[in-house]
Structure formats: structure tokens, C-alpha cells
Short mmCIF file of C-alpha atoms in Angstrom, two decimals:
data_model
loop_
_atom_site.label_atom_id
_atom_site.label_comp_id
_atom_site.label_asym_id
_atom_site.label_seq_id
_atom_site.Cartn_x
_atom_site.Cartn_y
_atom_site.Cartn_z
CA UNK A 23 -56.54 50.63 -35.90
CA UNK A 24 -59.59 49.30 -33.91
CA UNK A 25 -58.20 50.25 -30.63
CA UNK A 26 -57.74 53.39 -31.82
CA UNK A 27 -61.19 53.95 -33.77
CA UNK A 28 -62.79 52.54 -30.67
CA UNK A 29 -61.23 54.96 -28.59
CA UNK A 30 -62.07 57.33 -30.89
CA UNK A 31 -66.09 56.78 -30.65
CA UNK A 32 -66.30 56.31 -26.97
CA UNK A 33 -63.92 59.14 -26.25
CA UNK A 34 -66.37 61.42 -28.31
CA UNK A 35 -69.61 60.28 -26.49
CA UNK A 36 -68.03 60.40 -22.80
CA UNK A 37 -66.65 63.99 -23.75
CA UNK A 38 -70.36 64.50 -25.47
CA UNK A 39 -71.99 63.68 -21.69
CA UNK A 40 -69.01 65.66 -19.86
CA UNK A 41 -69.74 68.82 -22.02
CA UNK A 42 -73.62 68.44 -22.00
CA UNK A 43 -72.85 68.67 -17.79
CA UNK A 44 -70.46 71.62 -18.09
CA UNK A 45 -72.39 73.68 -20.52
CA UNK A 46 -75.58 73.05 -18.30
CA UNK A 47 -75.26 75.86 -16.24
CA UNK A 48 -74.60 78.55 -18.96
CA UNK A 49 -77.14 77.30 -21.23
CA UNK A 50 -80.18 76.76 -18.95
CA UNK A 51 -81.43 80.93 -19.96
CA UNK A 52 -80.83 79.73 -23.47
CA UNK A 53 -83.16 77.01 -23.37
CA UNK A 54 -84.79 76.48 -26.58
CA UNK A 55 -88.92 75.44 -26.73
CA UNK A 56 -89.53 72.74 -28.21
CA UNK A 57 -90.36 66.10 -24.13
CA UNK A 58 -89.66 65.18 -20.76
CA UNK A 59 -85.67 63.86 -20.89
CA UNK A 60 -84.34 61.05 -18.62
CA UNK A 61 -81.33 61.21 -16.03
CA UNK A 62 -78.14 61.12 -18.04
CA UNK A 63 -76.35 57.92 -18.59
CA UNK A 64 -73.05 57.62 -15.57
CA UNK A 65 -71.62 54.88 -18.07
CA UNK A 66 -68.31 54.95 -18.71
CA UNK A 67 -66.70 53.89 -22.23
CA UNK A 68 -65.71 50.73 -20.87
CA UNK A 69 -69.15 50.09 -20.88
CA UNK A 70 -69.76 49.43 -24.61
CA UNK A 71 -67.86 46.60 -25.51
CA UNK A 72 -70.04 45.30 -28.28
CA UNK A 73 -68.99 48.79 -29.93
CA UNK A 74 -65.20 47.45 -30.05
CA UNK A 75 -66.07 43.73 -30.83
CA UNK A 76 -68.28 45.26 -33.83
CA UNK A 77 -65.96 47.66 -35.06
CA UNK A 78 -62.92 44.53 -34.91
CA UNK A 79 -65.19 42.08 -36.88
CA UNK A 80 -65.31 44.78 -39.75
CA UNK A 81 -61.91 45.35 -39.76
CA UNK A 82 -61.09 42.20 -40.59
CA UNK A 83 -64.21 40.91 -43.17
CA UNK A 84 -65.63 44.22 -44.36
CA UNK A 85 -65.18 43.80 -48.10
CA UNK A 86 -65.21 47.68 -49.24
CA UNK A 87 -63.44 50.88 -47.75
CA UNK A 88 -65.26 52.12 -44.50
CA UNK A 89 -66.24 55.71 -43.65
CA UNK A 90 -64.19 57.49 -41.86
CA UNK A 91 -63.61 57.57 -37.94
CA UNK A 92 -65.06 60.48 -37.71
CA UNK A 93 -68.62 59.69 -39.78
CA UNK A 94 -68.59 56.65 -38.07
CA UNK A 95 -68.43 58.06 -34.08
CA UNK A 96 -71.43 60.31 -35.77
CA UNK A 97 -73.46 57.48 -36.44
CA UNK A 98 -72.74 55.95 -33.45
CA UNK A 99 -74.29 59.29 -31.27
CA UNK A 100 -77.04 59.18 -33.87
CA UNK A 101 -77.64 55.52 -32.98
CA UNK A 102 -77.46 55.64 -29.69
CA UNK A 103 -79.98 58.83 -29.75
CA UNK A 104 -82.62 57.36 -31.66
CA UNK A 105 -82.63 54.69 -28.86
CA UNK A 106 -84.22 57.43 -27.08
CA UNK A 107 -87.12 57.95 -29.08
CA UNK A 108 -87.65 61.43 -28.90
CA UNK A 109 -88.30 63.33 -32.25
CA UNK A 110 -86.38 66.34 -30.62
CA UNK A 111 -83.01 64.85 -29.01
CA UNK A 112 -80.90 64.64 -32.15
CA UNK A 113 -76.93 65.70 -32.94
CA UNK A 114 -75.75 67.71 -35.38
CA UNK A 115 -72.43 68.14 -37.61
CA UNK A 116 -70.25 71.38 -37.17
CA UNK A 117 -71.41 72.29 -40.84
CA UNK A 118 -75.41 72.42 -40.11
CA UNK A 119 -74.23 73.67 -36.44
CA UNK A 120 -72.96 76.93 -38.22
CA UNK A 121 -76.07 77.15 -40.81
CA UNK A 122 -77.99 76.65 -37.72
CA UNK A 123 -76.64 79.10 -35.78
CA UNK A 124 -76.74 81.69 -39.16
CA UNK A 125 -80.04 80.89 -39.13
CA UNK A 126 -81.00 81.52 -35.62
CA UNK A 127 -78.80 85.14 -35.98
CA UNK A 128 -81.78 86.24 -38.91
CA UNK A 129 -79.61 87.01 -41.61
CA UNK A 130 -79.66 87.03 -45.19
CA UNK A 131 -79.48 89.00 -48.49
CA UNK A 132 -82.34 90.66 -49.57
CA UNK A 133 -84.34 94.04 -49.76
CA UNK A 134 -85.44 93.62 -46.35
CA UNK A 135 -89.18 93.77 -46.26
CA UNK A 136 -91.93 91.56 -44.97
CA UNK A 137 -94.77 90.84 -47.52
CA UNK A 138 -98.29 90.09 -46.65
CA UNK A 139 -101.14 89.08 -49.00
CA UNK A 140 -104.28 90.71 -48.42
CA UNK A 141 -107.87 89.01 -48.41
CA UNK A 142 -108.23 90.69 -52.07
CA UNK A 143 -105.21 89.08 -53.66
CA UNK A 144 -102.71 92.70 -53.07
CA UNK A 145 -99.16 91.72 -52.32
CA UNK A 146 -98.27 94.74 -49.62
CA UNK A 147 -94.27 95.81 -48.64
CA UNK A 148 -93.11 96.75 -45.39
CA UNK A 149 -89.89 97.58 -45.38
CA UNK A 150 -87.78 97.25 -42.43
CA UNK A 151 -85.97 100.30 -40.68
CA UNK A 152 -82.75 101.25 -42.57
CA UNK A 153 -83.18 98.23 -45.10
CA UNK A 154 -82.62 98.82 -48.72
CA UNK A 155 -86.62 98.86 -49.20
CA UNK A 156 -86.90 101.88 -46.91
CA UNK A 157 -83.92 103.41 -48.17
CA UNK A 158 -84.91 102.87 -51.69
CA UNK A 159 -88.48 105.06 -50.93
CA UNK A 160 -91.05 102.00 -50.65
CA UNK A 161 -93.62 103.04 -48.59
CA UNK A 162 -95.25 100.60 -45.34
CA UNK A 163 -97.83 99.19 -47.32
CA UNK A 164 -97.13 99.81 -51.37
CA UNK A 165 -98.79 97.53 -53.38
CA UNK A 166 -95.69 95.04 -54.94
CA UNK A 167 -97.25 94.45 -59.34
CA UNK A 168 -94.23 92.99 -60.44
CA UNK A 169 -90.61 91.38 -59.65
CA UNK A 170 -87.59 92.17 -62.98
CA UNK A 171 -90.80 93.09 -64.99
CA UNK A 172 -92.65 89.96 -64.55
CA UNK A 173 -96.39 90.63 -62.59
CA UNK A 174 -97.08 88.16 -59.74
CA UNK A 175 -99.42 85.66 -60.60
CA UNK A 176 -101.80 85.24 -58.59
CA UNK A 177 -101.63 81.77 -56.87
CA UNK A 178 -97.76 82.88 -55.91
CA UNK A 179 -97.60 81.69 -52.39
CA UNK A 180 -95.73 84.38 -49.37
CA UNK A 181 -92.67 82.35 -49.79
CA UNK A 182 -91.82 82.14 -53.55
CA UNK A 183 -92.47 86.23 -53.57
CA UNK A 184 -89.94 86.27 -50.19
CA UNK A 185 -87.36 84.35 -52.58
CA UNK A 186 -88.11 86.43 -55.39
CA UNK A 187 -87.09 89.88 -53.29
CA UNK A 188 -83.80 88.17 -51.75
CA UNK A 189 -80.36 87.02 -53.32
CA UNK A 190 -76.62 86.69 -53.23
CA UNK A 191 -74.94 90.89 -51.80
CA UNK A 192 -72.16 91.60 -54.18
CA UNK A 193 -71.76 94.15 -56.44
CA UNK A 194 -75.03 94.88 -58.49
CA UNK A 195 -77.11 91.94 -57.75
CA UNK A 196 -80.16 93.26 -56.61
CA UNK A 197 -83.99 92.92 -57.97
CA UNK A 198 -86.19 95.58 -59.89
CA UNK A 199 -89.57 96.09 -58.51
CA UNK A 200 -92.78 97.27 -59.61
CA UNK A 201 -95.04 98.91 -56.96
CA UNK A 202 -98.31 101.85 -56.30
CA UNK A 203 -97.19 103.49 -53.44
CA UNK A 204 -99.79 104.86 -50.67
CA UNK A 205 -100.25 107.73 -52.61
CA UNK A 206 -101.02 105.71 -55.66
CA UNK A 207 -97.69 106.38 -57.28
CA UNK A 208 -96.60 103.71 -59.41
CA UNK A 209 -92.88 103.34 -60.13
CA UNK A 210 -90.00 100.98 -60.52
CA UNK A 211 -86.96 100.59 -58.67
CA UNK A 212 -84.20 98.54 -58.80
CA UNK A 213 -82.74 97.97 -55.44
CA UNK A 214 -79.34 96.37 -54.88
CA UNK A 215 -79.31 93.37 -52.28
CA UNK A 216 -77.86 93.90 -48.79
CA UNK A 217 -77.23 92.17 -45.62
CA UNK A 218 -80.69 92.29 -43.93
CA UNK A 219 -80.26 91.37 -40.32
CA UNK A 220 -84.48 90.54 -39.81
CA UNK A 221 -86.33 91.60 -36.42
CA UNK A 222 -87.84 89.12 -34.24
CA UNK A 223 -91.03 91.74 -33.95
CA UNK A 224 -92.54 93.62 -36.21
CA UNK A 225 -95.37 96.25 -35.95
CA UNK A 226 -98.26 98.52 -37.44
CA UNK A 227 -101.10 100.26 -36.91
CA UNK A 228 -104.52 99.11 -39.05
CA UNK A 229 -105.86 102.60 -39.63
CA UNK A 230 -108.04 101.57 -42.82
CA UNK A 231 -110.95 100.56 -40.86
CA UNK A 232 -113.45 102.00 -38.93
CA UNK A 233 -111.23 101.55 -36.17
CA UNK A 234 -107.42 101.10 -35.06
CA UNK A 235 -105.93 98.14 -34.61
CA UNK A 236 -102.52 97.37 -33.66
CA UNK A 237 -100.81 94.16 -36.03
CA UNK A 238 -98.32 92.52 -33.82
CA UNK A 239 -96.08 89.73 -35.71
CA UNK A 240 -93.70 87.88 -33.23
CA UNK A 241 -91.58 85.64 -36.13
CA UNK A 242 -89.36 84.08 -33.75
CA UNK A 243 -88.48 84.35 -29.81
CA UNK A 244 -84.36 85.90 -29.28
CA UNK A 245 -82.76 87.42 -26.82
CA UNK A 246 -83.75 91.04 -28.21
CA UNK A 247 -87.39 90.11 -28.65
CA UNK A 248 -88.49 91.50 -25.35
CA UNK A 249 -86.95 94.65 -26.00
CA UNK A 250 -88.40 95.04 -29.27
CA UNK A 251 -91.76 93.91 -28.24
CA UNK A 252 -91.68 96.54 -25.73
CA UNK A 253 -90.66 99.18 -28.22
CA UNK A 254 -93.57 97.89 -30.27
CA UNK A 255 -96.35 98.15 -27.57
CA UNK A 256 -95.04 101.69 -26.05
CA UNK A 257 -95.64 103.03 -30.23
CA UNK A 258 -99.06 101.30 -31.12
CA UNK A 259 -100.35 102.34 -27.29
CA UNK A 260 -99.45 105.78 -28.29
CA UNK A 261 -101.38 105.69 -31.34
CA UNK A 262 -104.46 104.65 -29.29
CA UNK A 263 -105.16 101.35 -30.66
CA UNK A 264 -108.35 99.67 -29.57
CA UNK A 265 -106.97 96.08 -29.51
CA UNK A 266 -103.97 94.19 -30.62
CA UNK A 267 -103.86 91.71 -33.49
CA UNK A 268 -100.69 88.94 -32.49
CA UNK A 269 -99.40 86.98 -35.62
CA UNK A 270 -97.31 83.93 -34.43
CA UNK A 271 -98.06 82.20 -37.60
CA UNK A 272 -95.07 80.01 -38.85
CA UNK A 273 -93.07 80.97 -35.45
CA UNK A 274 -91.39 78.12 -34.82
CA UNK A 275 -90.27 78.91 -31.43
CA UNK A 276 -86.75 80.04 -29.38
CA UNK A 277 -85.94 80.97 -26.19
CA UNK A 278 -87.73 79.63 -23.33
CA UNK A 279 -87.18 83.01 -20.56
CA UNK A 280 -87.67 85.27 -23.12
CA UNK A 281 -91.01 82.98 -24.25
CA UNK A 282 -92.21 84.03 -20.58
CA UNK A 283 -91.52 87.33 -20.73
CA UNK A 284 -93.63 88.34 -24.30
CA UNK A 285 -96.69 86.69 -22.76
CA UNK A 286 -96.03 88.36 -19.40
CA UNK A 287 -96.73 91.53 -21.36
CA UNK A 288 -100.39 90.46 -22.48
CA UNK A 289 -101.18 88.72 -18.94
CA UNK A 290 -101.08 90.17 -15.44
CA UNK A 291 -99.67 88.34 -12.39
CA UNK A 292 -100.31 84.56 -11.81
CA UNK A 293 -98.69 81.66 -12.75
CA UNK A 294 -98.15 81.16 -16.52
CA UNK A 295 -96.80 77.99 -17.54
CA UNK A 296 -95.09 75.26 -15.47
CA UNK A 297 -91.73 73.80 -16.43
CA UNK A 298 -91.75 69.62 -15.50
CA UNK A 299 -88.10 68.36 -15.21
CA UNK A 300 -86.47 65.64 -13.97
CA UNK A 301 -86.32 66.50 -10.81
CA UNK A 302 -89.72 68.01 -10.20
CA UNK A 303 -92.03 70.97 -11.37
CA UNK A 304 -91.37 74.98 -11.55
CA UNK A 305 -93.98 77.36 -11.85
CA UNK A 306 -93.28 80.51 -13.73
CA UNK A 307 -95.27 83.39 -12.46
CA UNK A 308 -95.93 86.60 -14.54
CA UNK A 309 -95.11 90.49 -13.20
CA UNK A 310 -98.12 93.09 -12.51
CA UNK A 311 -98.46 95.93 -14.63
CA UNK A 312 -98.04 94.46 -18.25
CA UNK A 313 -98.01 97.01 -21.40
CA UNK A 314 -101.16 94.98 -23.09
CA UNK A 315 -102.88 93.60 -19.95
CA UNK A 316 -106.12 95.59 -20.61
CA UNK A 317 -107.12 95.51 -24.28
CA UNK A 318 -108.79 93.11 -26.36
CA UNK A 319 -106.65 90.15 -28.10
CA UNK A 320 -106.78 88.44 -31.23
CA UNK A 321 -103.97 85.89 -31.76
CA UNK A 322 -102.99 84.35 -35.34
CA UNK A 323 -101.70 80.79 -34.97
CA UNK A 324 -101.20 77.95 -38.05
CA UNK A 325 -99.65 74.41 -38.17
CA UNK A 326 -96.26 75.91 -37.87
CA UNK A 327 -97.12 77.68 -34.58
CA UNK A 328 -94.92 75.48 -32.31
CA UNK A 329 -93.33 75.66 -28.73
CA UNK A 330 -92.25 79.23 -27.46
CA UNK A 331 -95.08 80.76 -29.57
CA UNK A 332 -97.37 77.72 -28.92
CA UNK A 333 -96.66 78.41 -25.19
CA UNK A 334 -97.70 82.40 -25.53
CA UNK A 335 -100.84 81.74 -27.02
CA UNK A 336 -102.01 79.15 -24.83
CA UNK A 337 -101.09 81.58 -21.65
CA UNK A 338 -102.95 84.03 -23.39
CA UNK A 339 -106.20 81.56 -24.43
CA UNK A 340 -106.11 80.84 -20.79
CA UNK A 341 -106.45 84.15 -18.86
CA UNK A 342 -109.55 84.57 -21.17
CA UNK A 343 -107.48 87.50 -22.65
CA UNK A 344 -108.24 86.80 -25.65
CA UNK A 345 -108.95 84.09 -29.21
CA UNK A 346 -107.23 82.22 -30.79
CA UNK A 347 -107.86 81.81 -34.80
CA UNK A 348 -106.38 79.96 -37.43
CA UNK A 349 -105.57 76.66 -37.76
CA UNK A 350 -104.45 73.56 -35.17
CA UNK A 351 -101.12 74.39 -33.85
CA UNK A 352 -98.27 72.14 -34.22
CA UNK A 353 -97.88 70.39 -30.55
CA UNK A 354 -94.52 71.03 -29.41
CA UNK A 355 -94.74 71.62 -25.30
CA UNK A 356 -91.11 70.44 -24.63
CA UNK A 357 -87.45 72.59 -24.16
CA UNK A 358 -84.80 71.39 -25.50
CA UNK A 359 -80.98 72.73 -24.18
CA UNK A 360 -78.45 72.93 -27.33
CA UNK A 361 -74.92 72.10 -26.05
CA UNK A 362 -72.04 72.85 -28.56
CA UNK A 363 -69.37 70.03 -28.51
CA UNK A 364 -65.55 70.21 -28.91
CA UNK A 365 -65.54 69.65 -32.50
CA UNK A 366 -68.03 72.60 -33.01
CA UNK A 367 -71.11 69.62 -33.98
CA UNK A 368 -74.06 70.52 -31.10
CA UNK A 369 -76.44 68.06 -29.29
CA UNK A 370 -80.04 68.66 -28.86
CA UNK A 371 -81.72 67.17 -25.48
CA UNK A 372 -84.60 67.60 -24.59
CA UNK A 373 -84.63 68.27 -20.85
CA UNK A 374 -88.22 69.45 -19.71
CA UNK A 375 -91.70 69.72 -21.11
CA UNK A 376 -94.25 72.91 -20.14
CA UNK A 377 -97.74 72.83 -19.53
CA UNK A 378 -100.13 76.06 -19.94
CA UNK A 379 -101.70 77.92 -17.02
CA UNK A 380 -104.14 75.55 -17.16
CA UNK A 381 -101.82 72.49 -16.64
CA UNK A 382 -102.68 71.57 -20.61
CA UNK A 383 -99.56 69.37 -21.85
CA UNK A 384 -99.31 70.39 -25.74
CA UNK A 385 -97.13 67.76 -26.89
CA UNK A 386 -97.88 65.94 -29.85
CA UNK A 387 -101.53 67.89 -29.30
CA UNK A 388 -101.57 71.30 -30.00
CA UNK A 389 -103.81 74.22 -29.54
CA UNK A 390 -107.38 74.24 -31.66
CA UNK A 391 -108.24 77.32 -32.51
CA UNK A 392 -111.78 79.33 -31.41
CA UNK A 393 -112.17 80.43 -34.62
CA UNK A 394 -110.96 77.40 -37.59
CA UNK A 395 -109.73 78.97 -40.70
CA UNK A 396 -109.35 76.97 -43.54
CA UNK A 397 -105.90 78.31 -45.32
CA UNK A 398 -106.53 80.85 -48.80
CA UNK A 399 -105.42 78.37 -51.73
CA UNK A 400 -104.05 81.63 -53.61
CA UNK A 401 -102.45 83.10 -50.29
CA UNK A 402 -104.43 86.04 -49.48
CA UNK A 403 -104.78 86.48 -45.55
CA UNK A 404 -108.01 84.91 -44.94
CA UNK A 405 -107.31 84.64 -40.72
CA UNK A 406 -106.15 88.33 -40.55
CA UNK A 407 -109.40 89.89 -42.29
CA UNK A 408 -111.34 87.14 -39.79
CA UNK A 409 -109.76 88.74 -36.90
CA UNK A 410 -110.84 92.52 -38.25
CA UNK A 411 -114.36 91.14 -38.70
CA UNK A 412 -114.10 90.12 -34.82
CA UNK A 413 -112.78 92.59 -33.94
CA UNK A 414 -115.38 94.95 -35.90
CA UNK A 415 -117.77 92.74 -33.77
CA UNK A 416 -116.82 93.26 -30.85
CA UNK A 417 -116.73 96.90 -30.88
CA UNK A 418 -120.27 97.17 -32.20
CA UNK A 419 -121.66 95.34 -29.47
CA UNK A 420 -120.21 98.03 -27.56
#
């Protein structure tokens, strides 16, 4: 038995380090954002003898029934990981692996809308294309009173309301909704839930002031982001926007090339960030000819801006193109690589850590914002209405 469970842990960690080598190579473009790793370990198994001596003396005194082989190899990666002392090299199980990766697809059941809370206290819809929202005949921007009859109170935070509007698909579950359309049209609907596969960008055009503004939310960085974002920016440039509002508020992050390539898009040609590794430093420089090099820039950040969208505002902040306004950003300046393992449980490591154009690490730091915003106690979007004031500034002063 303790051969055998020994073999069992150290197999699993030299297999771990043999498929975090293989999977190198196909997973560097799917870096995801988040310290500065070490070389990896050439150990072999036979170097962790106090791992067999251990495991032998329970064997023979432990009183009570021990965990199984496989719970206990998982505590020893998790043990030997926290060695490391890095809050973002970790392991995970093959059941979070798959919620994980469900989570990083964008899926769940729902209406499909995104809500916003204006500075006045209204709870707006915007439905996303061919969702059961938009289906259903909710208007961009109708005024949500009241979930299954109940009005919102007002202190309801953005994310109880999001929970409210989402549920288990299966025949007939769904949510009734009380809402004044554009036009002023009250009415309730009952719409059924549905699969709602959720954009990494989404888009409008501000046309209630006395100028238009483009609202740009980035919620997380994927591999269609850049072709989205570009969809996004061709549509509001078209409408003749006079500047571009960027939400990355409660973006958590993603992928690192594709990271690059929506700040690329706001920044002409120089370098943009710089990538430290192991074995030295990469500078990443950005294309000519952007589709939002020229007009003014407000950017949106919180305490859950982090990495990817930590590393777009800063690029931005730096090639003076434009603010930054909110609240301290979270201070995550490192990539981690995710490498799936046999049994389908993944491995974090972080492998590199990125500095802005102005060589400013942003680990454990963050960005401070030009513009502090103390967060709306009842919700209401107190930084967007303080980037519409700027913005209402700046175009007077023209």
C-alpha cells in the first residue's frame, strides 16, 4: 500500500512538470493576465523521500481512516505550491476545472441583458442581440420597475437585480418583468429563460446629452474580443461620436495577446507593455493606424479592475490618451499559463509579470485613478455621470 500510494503522489507531480513542459508551447497565446515564476524544478520522484517515510509512518499509527490516494497526491501539489508563495500559482480539481472553464465560455441562463444603474436611481436594460430580452421587445435602455411583480428597492445592488433576471432553462422557468420602454410604454412581460452565451464587448451610443458619446464596456478579454471590439468601434465611429467612454469595471482579466491587441486599438505605434520572464524581457509594440487613436478617452476602472484590463488602462494612462476614473485598481501585473493535467484537474503558474509603457510594475500596486470616485451606496453609476461631466468639460473649453 505505501509503495503504491507513494508512487501514486510522485508519479502525479513528475507527470504534473512533464505536462506543464509539453503544453508550454500550445498555451503560451493563451496566456492568462494575472508574478515573476522561477525555473522549474529537474527533480525527479526519487527525490522526495520524506514523502514515502511520511506516508509509511501513517500507515502503520494513523488511528482513523485516511483520505483517499487521490485527495491526498492533491494536497501534496497544494503543499508543495504554497511553498512557492505566490497568491496566483495554485492547482485545481477536474470538478472546479470544468466550472472554470464554463465560466470562462460566458454562459448561463437568463434573459440576456446587461443592467446599469443610473446616477438617478433608474435600473436601464440592454438586451443582447438575439437574447430572449430583445426577442421579447425590451428596448436598449427601458427603464426595469419591477421583477414577478415585486418593484426594486432602491439600495438593490447591480448584482442581486443580475440574479433576479437569470435562472435554471427548462420548460417555463423564466421571470416576469415590469418596464417603461423608450417611448414611455409601460408593460409586463414574462420571458422564459434561455441559454445566454454573454459578449466580451458591449456597446452604445450616449445620445441624451448635448453631445455623443460612445459607452464602451470590455467585461472580460477572449479570443473573440478583438473582433468584437472592432465591430464595436467601426458602429459608434459611424455614428460620429466625439469621444469614447471604456468601462473595465469588475473585468477581471483573460488573455494576454488579445490584452495587447484592445489597447493597440486606442494607442498608435510604440512599445506598450513589456513582458519580464525568466529568461529575459520582451517588448510588445503596438500597430499604426488604430480605430480610436484620435479621440478623447475616458476609462472606468474599480477594485476589481485587474491584469489584462489593468494592463489596457495603464497603456492607455500612459500615451496621455486619456483618464482614468474610479477607484484604485486591484494590482495584478503578472500572466499566469493554465496547463490542463491528465486527470482533467489544471495548474496555474505564474510564468511572467508585465510592466506598462512606462516600465510601472502593477503588482500588488495598482493603478490610482485621476479622477477618485467614491462608490454610490445605493448603486447608481456615480463614475459614469463623472466621466459625462468631463467629458461635457472638455468640449466646452473647446
Amino acid at each position: 500500500m505505501t509503495r503504491n500510494f507513494t508512487r501514486s503522489i510522485l508519479t502525479g507531480i513528475v507527470i504534473g512538470i512533464g505536462l506543464a513542459a509539453v503544453f508550454t508551447a500550445g498555451f503560451v497565446a493563451r496566456d492568462y493576465i494575472g508574478g515573476v515564476g522561477g525555473a522549474a524544478s529537474a527533480q525527479s520522484a526519487e527525490d522526495y523521500p520524506l514523502l514515502r517515510e511520511v506516508q509509511g509512518l501513517l500507515d502503520r499509527h494513523f488511528l482513523r481512516d485516511q483520505p483517499s490516494y487521490e485527495q491526498r497526491q492533491y494536497g501534496a501539489i497544494r503543499g508543495m505550491l504554497s511553498t512557492l508563495d505566490d497568491r496566483f500559482t495554485f492547482f485545481i480539481d477536474p470538478p472546479v476545472a470544468a466550472s472554470e472553464s464554463d465560466a470562462l465560455a460566458g454562459t448561463y441562463g437568463g434573459i440576456g441583458v446587461q443592467v446599469t444603474r443610473r446616477e438617478n436611481g433608474d435600473v436601464l436594460l440592454f438586451p443582447f442581440d438575439d437574447s430572449p430580452a430583445q426577442l421579447a421587445g425590451i428596448n436598449e435602455g427601458a427603464v426595469l420597475l419591477a421583477v414577478n411583480g415585486t418593484p426594486l428597492a432602491a439600495d438593490l445592488n447591480q448584482d442581486n437585480i443580475d440574479q433576479l433576471l437569470r435562472g435554471e432553462v427548462r420548460a417555463g422557468n423564466g421571470v416576469e418583468v415590469t418596464i417603461t420602454q423608450v417611448n414611455g410604454d409601460t408593460a409586463s412581460l414574462f420571458i422564459e429563460f434561455d441559454v445566454i452565451n454573454v459578449p466580451s464587448v458591449v456597446w452604445r451610443v450616449l445620445d441624451d446629452q448635448p453631445f455623443v458619446v460612445g459607452y464602451l464596456q470590455v467585461l472580460s478579454f477572449t479570443g473573440r474580443t478583438p473582433d468584437e471590439l472592432t465591430t464595436a468601434l467601426t458602429e459608434l465611429r459611424a455614428q460620429n461620436v466625439a469621444g469614447v467612454i471604456l468601462d473595465l469595471r469588475d473585468n477581471r482579466g483573460g488573455l494576454l495577446t488579445e490584452s495587447i491587441t484592445v489597447a493597440d486599438e486606442f494607442v498608435d505605434d510604440g512599445v506598450l507593455v513589456y513582458e519580464v520572464k525568466v529568461d529575459g524581457e520582451r517588448a510588445f509594440e503596438g500597430q499604426a493606424g488604430g480605430l480610436m487613436i484620435d479621440l478623447p478617452i475616458v476609462v472606468l476602472v474599480n477594485q476589481n479592475t485587474a491584469s489584462g484590463a489593468e494592463l489596457v488602462a495603464g497603456v492607455i494612462r500612459d500615451a496621455e490618451r486619456g483618464i482614468l476614473i474610479g477607484q484604485t485598481t486591484y494590482g495584478k501585473g503578472t500572466v499566469q499559463q493554465i496547463f490542463p493535467l491528465s486527470d482533467r484537474s489544471s495548474l496555474h503558474v505564474t510564468s511572467a509579470e508585465w510592466l506598462t509603457t512606462a516600465r510601472t510594475p502593477l503588482e500588488r500596486v495598482g493603478l490610482t485613478p485621476d479622477i477618485a470616485m467614491i462608490p454610490d451606496p445605493d448603486g447608481r453609476d456615480v463614475e459614469l455621470a463623472e466621466a459625462l461631466r468631463y467629458f461635457e468639460r472638455q468640449f466646452e473649453s473647446q
